[in-house]
XYZ file of N, CA, C and O in Angstrom:
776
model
N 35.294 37.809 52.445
C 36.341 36.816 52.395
C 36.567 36.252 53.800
O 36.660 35.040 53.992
N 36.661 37.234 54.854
C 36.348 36.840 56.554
C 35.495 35.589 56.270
O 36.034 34.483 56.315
N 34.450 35.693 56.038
C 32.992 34.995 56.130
C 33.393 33.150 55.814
O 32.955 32.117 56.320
N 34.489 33.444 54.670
C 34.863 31.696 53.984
C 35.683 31.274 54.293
O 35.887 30.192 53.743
N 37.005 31.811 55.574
C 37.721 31.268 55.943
C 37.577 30.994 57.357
O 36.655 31.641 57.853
N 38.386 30.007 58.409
C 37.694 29.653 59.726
C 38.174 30.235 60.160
O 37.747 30.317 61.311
N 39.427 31.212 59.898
C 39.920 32.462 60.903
C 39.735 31.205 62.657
O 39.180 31.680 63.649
N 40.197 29.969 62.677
C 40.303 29.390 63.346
C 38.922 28.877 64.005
O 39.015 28.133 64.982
N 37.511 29.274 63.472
C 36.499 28.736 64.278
C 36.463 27.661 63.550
O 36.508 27.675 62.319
N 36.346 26.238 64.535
C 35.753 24.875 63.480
C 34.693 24.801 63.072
O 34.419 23.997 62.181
N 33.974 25.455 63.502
C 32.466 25.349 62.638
C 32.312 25.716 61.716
O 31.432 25.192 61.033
N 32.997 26.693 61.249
C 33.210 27.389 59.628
C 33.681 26.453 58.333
O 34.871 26.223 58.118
N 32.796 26.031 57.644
C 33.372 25.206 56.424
C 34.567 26.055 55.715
O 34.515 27.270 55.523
N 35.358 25.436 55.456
C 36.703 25.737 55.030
C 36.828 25.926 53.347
O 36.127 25.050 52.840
N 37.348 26.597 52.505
C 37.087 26.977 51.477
C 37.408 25.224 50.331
O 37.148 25.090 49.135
N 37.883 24.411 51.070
C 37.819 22.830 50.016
C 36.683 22.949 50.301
O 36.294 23.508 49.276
N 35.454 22.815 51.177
C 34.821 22.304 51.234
C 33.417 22.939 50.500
O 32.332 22.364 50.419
N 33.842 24.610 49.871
C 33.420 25.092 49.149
C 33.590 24.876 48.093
O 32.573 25.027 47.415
N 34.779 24.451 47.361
C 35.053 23.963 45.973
C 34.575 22.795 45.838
O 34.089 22.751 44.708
N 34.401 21.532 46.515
C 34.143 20.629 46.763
C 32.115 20.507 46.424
O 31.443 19.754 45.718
N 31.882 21.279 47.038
C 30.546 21.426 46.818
C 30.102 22.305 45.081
O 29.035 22.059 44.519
N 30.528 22.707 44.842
C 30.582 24.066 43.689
C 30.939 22.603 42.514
O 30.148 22.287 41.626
N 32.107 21.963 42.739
C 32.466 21.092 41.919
C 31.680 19.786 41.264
O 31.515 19.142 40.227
N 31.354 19.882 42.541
C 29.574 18.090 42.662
C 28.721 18.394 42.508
O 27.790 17.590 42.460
N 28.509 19.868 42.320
C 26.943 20.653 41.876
C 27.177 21.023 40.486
O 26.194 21.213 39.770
N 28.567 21.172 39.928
C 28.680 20.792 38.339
C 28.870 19.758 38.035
O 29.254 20.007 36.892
N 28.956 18.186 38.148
C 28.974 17.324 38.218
C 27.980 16.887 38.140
O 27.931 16.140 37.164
N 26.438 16.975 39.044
C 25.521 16.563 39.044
C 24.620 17.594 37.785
O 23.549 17.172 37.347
N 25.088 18.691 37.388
C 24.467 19.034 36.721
C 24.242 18.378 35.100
O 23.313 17.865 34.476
N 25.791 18.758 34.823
C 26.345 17.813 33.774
C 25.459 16.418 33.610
O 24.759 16.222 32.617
N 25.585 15.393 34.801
C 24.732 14.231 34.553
C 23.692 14.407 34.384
O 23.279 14.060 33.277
N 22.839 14.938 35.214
C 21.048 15.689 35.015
C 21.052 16.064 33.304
O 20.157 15.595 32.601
N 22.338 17.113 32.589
C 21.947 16.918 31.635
C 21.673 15.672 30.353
O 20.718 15.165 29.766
N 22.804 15.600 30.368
C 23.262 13.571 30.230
C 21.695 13.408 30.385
O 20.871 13.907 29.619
N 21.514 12.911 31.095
C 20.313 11.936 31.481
C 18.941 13.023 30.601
O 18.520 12.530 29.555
N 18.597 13.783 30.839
C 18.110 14.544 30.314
C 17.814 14.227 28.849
O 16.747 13.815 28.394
N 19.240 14.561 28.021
C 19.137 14.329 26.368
C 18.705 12.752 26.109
O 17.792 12.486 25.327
N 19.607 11.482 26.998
C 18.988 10.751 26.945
C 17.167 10.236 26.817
O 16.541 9.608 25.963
N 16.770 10.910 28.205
C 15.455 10.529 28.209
C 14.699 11.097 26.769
O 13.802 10.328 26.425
N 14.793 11.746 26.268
C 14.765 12.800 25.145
C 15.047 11.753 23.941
O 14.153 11.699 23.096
N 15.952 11.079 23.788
C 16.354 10.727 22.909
C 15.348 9.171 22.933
O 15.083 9.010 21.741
N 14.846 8.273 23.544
C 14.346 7.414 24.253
C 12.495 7.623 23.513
O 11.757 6.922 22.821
N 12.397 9.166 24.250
C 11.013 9.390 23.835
C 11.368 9.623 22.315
O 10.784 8.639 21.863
N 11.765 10.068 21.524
C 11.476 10.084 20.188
C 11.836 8.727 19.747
O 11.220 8.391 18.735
N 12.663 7.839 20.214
C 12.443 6.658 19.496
C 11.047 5.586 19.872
O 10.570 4.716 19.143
N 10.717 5.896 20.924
C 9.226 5.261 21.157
C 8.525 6.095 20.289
O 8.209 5.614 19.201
N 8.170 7.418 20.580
C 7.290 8.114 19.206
C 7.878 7.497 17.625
O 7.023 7.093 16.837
N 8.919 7.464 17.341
C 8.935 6.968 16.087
C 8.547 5.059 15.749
O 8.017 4.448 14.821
N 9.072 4.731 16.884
C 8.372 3.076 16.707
C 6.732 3.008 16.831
O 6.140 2.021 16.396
N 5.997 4.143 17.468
C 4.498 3.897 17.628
C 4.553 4.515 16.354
O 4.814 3.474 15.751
N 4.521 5.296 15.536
C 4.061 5.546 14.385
C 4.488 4.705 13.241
O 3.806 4.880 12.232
N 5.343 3.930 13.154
C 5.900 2.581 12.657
C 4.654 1.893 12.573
O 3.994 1.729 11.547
N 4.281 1.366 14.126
C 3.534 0.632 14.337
C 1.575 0.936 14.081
O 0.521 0.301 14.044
N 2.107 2.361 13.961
C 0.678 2.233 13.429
C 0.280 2.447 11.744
O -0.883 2.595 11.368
N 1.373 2.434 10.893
C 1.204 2.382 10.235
C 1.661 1.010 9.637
O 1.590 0.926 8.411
N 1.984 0.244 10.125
C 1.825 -1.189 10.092
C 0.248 -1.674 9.811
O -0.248 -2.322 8.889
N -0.494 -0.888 11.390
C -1.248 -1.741 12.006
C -2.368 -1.178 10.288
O -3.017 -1.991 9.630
N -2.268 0.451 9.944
C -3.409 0.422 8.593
C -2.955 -0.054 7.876
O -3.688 -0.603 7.053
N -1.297 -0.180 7.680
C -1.457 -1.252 5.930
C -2.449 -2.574 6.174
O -3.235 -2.826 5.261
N -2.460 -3.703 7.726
C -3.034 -4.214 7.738
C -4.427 -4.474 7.541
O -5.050 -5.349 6.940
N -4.780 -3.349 8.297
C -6.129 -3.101 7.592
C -6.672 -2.855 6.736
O -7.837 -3.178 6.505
N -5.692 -1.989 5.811
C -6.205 -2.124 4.431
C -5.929 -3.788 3.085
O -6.288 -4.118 1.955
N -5.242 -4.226 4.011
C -4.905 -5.593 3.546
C -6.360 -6.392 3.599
O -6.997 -7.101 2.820
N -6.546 -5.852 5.042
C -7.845 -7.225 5.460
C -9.181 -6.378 4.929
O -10.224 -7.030 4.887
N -9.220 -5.391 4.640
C -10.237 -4.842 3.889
C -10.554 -5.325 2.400
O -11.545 -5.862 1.905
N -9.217 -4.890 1.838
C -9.099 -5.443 -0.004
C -9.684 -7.166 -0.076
O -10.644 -7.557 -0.739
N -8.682 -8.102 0.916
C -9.394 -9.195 0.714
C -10.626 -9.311 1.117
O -11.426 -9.877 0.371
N -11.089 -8.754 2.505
C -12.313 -9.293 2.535
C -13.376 -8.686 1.064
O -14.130 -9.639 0.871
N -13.582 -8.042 0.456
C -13.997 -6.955 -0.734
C -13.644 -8.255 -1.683
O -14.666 -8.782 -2.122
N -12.478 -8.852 -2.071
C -12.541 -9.625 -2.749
C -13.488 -10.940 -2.483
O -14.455 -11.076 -3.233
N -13.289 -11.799 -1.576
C -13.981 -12.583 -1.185
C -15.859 -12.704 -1.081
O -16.738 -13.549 -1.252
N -15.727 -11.330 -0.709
C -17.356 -10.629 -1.253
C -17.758 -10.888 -2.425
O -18.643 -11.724 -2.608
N -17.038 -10.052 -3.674
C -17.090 -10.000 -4.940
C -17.108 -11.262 -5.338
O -17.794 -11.323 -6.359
N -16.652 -12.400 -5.007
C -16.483 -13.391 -5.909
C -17.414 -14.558 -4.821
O -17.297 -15.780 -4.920
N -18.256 -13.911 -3.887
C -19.257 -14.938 -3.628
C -20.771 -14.556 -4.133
O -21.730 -15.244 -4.484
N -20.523 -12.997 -3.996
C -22.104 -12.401 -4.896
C -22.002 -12.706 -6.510
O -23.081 -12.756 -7.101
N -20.967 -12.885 -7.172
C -20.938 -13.353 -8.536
C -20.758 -14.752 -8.669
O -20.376 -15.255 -9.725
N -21.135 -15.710 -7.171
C -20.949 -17.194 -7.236
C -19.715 -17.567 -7.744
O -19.618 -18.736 -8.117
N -19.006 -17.033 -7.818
C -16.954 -17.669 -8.285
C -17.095 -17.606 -9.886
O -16.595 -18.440 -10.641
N -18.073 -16.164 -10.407
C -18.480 -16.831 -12.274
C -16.973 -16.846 -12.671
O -16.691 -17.568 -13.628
N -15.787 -16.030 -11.968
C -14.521 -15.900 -12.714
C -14.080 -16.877 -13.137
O -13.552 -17.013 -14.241
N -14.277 -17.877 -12.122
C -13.389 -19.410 -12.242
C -12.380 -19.293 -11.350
O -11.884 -20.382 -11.063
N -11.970 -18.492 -10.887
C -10.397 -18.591 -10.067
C -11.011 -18.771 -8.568
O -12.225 -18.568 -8.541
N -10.471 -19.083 -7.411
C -10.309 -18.999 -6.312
C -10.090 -18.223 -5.433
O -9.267 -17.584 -6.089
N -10.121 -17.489 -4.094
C -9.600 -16.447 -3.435
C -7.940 -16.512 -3.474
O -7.161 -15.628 -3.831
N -7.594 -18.147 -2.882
C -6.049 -18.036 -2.863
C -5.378 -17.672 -3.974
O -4.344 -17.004 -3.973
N -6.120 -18.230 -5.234
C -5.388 -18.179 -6.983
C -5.376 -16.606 -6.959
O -4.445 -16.051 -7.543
N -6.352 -15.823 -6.320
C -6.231 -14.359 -6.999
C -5.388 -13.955 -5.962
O -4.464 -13.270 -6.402
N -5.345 -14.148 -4.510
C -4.622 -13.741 -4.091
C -2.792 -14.006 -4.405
O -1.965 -13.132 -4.146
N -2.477 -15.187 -4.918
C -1.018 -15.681 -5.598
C -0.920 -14.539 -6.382
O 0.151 -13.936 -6.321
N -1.846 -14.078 -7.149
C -1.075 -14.106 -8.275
C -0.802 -12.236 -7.774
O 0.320 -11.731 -7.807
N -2.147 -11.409 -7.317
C -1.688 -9.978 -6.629
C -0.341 -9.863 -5.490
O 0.123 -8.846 -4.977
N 0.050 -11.200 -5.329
C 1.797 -11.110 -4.600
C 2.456 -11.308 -5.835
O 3.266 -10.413 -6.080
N 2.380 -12.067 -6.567
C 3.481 -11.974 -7.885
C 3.303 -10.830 -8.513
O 4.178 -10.324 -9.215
N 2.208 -10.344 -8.327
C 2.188 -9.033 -9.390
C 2.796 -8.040 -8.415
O 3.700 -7.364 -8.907
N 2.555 -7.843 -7.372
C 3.332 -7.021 -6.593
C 4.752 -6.884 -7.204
O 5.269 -6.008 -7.897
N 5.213 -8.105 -6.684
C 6.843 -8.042 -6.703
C 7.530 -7.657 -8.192
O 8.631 -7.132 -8.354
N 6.235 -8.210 -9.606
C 6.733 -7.481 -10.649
C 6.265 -5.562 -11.045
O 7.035 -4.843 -11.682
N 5.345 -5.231 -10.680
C 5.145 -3.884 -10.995
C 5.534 -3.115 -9.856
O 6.430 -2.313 -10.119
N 5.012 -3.109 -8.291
C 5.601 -2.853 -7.675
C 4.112 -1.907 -6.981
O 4.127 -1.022 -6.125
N 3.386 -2.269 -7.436
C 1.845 -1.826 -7.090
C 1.812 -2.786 -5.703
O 2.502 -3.804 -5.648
N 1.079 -2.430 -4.761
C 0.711 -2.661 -3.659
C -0.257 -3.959 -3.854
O -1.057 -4.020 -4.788
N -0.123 -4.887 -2.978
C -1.185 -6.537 -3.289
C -2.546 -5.853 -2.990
O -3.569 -6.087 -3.633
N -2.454 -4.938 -1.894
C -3.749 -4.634 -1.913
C -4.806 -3.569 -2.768
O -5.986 -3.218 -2.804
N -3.477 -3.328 -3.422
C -4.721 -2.468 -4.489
C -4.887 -3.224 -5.751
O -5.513 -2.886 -6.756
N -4.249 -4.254 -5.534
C -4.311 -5.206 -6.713
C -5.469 -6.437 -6.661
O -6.148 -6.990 -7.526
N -5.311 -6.610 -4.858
C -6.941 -6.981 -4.814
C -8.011 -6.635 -5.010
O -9.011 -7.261 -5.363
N -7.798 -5.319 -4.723
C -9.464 -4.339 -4.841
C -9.587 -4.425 -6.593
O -10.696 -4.786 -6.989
N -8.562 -4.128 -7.648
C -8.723 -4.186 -8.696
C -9.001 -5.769 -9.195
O -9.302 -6.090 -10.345
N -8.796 -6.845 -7.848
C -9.505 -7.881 -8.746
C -10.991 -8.023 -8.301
O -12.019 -8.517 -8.765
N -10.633 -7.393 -7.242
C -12.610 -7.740 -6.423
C -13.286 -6.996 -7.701
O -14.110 -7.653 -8.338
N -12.969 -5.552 -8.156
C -14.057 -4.964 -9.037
C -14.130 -5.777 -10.108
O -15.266 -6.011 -10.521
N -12.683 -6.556 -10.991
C -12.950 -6.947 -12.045
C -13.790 -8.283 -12.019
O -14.022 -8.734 -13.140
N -14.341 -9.072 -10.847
C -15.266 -9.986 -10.444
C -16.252 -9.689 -10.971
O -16.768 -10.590 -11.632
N -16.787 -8.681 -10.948
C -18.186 -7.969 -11.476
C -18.671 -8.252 -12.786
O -19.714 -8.799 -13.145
N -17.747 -7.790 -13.411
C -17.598 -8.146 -15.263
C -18.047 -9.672 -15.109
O -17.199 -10.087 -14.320
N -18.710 -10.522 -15.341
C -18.782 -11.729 -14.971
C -18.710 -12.456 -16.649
O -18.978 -13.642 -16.839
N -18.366 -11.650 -17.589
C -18.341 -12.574 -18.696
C -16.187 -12.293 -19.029
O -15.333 -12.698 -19.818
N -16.262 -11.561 -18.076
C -14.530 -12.365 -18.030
C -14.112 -13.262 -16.921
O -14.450 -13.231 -15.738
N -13.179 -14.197 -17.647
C -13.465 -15.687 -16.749
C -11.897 -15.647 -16.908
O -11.212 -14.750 -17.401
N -11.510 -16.842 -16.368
C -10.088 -17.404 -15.508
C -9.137 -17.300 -16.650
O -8.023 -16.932 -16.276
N -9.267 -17.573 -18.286
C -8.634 -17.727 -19.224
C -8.220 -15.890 -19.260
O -7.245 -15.555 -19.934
N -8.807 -15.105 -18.711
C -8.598 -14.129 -19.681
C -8.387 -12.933 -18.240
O -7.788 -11.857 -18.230
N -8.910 -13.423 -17.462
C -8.537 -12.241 -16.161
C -7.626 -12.256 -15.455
O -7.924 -12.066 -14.276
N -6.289 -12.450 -15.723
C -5.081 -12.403 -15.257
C -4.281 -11.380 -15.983
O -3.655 -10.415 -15.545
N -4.458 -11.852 -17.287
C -4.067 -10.636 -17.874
C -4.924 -9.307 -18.348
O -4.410 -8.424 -19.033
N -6.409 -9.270 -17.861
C -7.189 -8.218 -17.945
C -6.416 -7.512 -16.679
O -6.148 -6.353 -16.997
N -6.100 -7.731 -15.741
C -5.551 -7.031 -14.299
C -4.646 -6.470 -14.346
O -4.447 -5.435 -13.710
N -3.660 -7.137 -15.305
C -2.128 -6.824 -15.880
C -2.308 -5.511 -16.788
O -1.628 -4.491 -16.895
N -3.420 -5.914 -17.362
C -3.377 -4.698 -18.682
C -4.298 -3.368 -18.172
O -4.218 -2.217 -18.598
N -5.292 -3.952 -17.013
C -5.557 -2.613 -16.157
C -4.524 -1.892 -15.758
O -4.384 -0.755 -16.207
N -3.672 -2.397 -14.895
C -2.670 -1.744 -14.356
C -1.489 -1.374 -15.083
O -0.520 -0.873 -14.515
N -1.536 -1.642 -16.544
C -0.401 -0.819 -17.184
C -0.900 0.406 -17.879
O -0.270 1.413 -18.201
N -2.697 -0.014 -18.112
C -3.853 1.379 -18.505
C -3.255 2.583 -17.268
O -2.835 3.650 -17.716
N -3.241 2.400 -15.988
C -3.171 2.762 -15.289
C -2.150 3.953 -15.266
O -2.414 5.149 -15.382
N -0.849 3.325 -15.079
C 0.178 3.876 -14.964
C 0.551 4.090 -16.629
O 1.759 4.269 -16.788
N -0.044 4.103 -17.571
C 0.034 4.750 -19.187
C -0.573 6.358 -18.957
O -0.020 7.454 -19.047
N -2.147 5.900 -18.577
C -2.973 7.235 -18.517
C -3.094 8.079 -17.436
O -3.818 9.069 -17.546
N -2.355 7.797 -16.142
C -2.264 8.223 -14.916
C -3.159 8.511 -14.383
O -3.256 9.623 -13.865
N -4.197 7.524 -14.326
C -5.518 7.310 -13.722
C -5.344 6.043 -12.711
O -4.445 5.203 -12.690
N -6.771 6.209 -11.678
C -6.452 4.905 -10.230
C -6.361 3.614 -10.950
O -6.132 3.752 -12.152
N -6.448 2.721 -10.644
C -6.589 1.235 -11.010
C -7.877 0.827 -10.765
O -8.403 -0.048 -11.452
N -8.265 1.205 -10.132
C -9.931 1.028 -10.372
C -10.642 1.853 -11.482
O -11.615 1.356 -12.049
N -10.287 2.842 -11.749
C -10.422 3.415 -13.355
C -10.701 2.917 -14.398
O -11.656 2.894 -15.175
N -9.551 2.445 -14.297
C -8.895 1.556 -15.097
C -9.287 -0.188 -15.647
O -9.267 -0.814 -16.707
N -9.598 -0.426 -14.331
C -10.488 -2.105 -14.090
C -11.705 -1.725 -14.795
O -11.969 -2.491 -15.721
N -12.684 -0.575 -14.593
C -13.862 -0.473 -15.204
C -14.013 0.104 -16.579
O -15.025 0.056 -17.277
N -12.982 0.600 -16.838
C -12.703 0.676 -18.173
C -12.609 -0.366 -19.009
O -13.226 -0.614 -20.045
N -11.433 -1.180 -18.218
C -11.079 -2.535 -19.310
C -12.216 -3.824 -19.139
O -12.446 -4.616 -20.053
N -12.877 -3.874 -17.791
C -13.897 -4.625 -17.464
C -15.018 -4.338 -18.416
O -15.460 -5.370 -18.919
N -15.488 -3.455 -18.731
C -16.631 -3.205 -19.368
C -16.117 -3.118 -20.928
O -16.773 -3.782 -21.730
N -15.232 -2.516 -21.328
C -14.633 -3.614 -22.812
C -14.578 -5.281 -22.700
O -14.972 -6.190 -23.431
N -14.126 -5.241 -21.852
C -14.155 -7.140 -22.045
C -15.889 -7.589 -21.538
O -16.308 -8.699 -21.866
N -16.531 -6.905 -20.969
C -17.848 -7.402 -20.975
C -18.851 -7.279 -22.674
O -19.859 -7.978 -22.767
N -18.685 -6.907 -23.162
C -18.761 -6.471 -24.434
C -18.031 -6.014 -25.212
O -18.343 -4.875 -25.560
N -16.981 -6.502 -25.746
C -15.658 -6.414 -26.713
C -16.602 -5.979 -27.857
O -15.655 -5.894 -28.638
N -17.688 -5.621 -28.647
C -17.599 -4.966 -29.652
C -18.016 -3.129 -28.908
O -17.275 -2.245 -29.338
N -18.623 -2.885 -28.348
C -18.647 -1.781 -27.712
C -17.729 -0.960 -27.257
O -17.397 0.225 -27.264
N -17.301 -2.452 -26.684
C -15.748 -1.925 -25.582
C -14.316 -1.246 -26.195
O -13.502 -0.494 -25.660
N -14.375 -1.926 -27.749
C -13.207 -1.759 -28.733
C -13.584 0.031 -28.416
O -12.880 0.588 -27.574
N -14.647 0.818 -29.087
C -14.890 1.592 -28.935
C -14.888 2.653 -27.717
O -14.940 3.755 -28.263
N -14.858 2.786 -26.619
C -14.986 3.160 -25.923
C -13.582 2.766 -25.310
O -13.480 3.568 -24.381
N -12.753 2.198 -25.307
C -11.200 2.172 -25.128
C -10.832 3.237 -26.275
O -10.064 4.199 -26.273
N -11.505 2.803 -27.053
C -10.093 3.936 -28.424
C -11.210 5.622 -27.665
O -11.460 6.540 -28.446
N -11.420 5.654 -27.023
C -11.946 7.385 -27.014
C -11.120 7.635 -25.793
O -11.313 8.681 -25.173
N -10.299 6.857 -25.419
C -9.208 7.023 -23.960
C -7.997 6.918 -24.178
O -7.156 7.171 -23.315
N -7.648 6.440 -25.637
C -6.652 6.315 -25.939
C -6.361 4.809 -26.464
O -5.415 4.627 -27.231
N -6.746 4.303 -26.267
C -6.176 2.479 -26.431
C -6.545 2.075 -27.920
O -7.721 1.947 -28.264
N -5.364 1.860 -28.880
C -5.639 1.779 -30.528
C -5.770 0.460 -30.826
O -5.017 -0.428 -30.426
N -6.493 0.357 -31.358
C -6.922 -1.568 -32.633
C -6.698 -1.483 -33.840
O -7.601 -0.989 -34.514
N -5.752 -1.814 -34.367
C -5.684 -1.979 -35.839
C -6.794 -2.470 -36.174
O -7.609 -3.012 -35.427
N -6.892 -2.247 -37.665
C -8.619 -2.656 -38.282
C -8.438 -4.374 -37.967
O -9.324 -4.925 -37.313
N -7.335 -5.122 -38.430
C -7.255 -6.486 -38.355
C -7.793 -7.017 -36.630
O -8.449 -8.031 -36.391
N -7.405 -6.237 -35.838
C -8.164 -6.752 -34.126
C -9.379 -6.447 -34.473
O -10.250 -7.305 -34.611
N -9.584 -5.099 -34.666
C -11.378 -4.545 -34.755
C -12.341 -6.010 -35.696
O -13.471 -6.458 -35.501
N -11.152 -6.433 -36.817
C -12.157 -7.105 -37.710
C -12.022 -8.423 -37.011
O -13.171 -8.807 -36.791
N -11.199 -9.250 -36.583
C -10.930 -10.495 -35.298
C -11.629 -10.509 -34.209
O -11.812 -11.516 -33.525
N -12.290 -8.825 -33.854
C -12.886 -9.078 -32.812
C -14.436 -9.430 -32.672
O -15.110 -10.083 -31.876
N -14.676 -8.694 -33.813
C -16.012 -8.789 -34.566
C -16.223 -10.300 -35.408
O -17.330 -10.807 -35.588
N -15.391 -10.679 -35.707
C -15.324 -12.197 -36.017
C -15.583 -13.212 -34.968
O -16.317 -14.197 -35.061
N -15.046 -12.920 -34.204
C -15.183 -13.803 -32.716
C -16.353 -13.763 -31.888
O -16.885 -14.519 -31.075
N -16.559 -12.697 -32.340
C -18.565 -12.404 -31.301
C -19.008 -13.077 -32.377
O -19.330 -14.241 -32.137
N -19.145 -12.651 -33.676
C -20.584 -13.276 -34.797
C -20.475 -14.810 -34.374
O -21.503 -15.483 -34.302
N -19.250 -15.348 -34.102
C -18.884 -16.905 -33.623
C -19.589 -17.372 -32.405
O -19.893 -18.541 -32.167
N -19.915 -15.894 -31.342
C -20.158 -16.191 -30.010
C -18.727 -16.581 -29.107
O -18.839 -17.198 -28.048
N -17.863 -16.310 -29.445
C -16.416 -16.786 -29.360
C -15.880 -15.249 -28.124
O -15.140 -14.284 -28.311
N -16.525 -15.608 -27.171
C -16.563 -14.014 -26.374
C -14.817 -14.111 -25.964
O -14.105 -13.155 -26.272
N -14.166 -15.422 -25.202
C -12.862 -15.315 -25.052
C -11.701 -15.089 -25.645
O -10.675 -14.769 -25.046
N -11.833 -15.280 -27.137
C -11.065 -14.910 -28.076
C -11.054 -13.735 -28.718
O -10.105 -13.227 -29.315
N -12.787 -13.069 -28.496
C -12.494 -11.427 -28.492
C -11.744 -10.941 -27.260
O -10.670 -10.354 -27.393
N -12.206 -11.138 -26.232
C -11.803 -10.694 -25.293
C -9.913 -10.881 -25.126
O -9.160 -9.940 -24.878
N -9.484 -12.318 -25.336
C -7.965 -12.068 -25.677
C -7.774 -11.135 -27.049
O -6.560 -10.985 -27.180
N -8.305 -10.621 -27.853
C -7.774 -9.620 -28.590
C -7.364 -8.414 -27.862
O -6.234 -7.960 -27.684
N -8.920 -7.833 -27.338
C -8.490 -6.876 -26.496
C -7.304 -6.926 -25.656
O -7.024 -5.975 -24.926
């Protein structure tokens, strides 16, 4: 206790000047922490905006993948669909916003249904529609599903068949309409049965 008081020498720091110090060294600690949680708090919101951002950056890419795949599909089948890139692309944003399926898997399910080349513009809007309710009926992908219903509509008397072993029923009156419509050569009007 000698040691902290000046017992009259001036050179001896005086006991304020011990509290004084003791006091600004909790003070500065306190802020150091402060600043501390801050910086802390700073880095996880940059870590959470870069992972934002990179999962931005793959939806994009899987965006620019699906279309380019479409655009493919419907130049190796020469456009047999009839529709356009933009027309298919309209309509996989409207279908988005009604089912709630992603545009881009709705592209890839139109790039495959390109393939089928004896379904055309009258009838492949709602072949896509009725893939994707196959889809989410039988809880299978949408591409499953596209080659399922694609290859019925490429041959609607086969196809009747090979849908009903997956589940999908025809009254005899479609089965017999559909078979009416091929002996006609009438492939779109089988194909709207299906």
């Amino acid at each position: 206790d000698c040691a902290r008081t000046n017992l009259g020498d001036p050179e001896m720091p005086s006991d304020d000047v011990y509290v004084n110090l003791v006091t600004e060294t909790k003070k500065s600690v306190a802020s150091l922490a402060k600043y501390a949680v801050a910086i802390t708090a700073a880095m996880m919101a940059v870590k959470k905006g870069l992972a934002i951002a990179k999962d931005l950056q793959d939806s994009y890419f899987k965006q620019e993948r699906a279309e380019a795949k479409l655009q493919n599909a419907l130049k190796a089948t020469n456009y047999a669909v009839g529709l356009s890139f933009g027309e298919m692309k309209k309509y996989a944003t409207q279908m988005q916003k009604t089912t709630g399926i992603g545009d881009e898997l709705i592209l890839g399910a139109q790039g495959l249904m390109t393939t089928f080349t004896q379904v055309g513009k009258e009838v492949f809007p709602e072949a896509i529609k009725a893939a994707a309710d196959m889809s989410v009926m039988f809880g299978q992908y949408l591409q499953q599903a596209v080659i399922q219903l694609g290859t019925a509509l490429n041959d609607p008397i086969a196809g009747v068949g090979r849908l009903k072993k997956i589940g999908v029923s025809f009254s005899e009156d479609q089965t017999a309409s559909i078979k009416k419509f091929m002996d006609q050569n009438d492939v779109m009007s089988a194909q709207a049965v299906i």
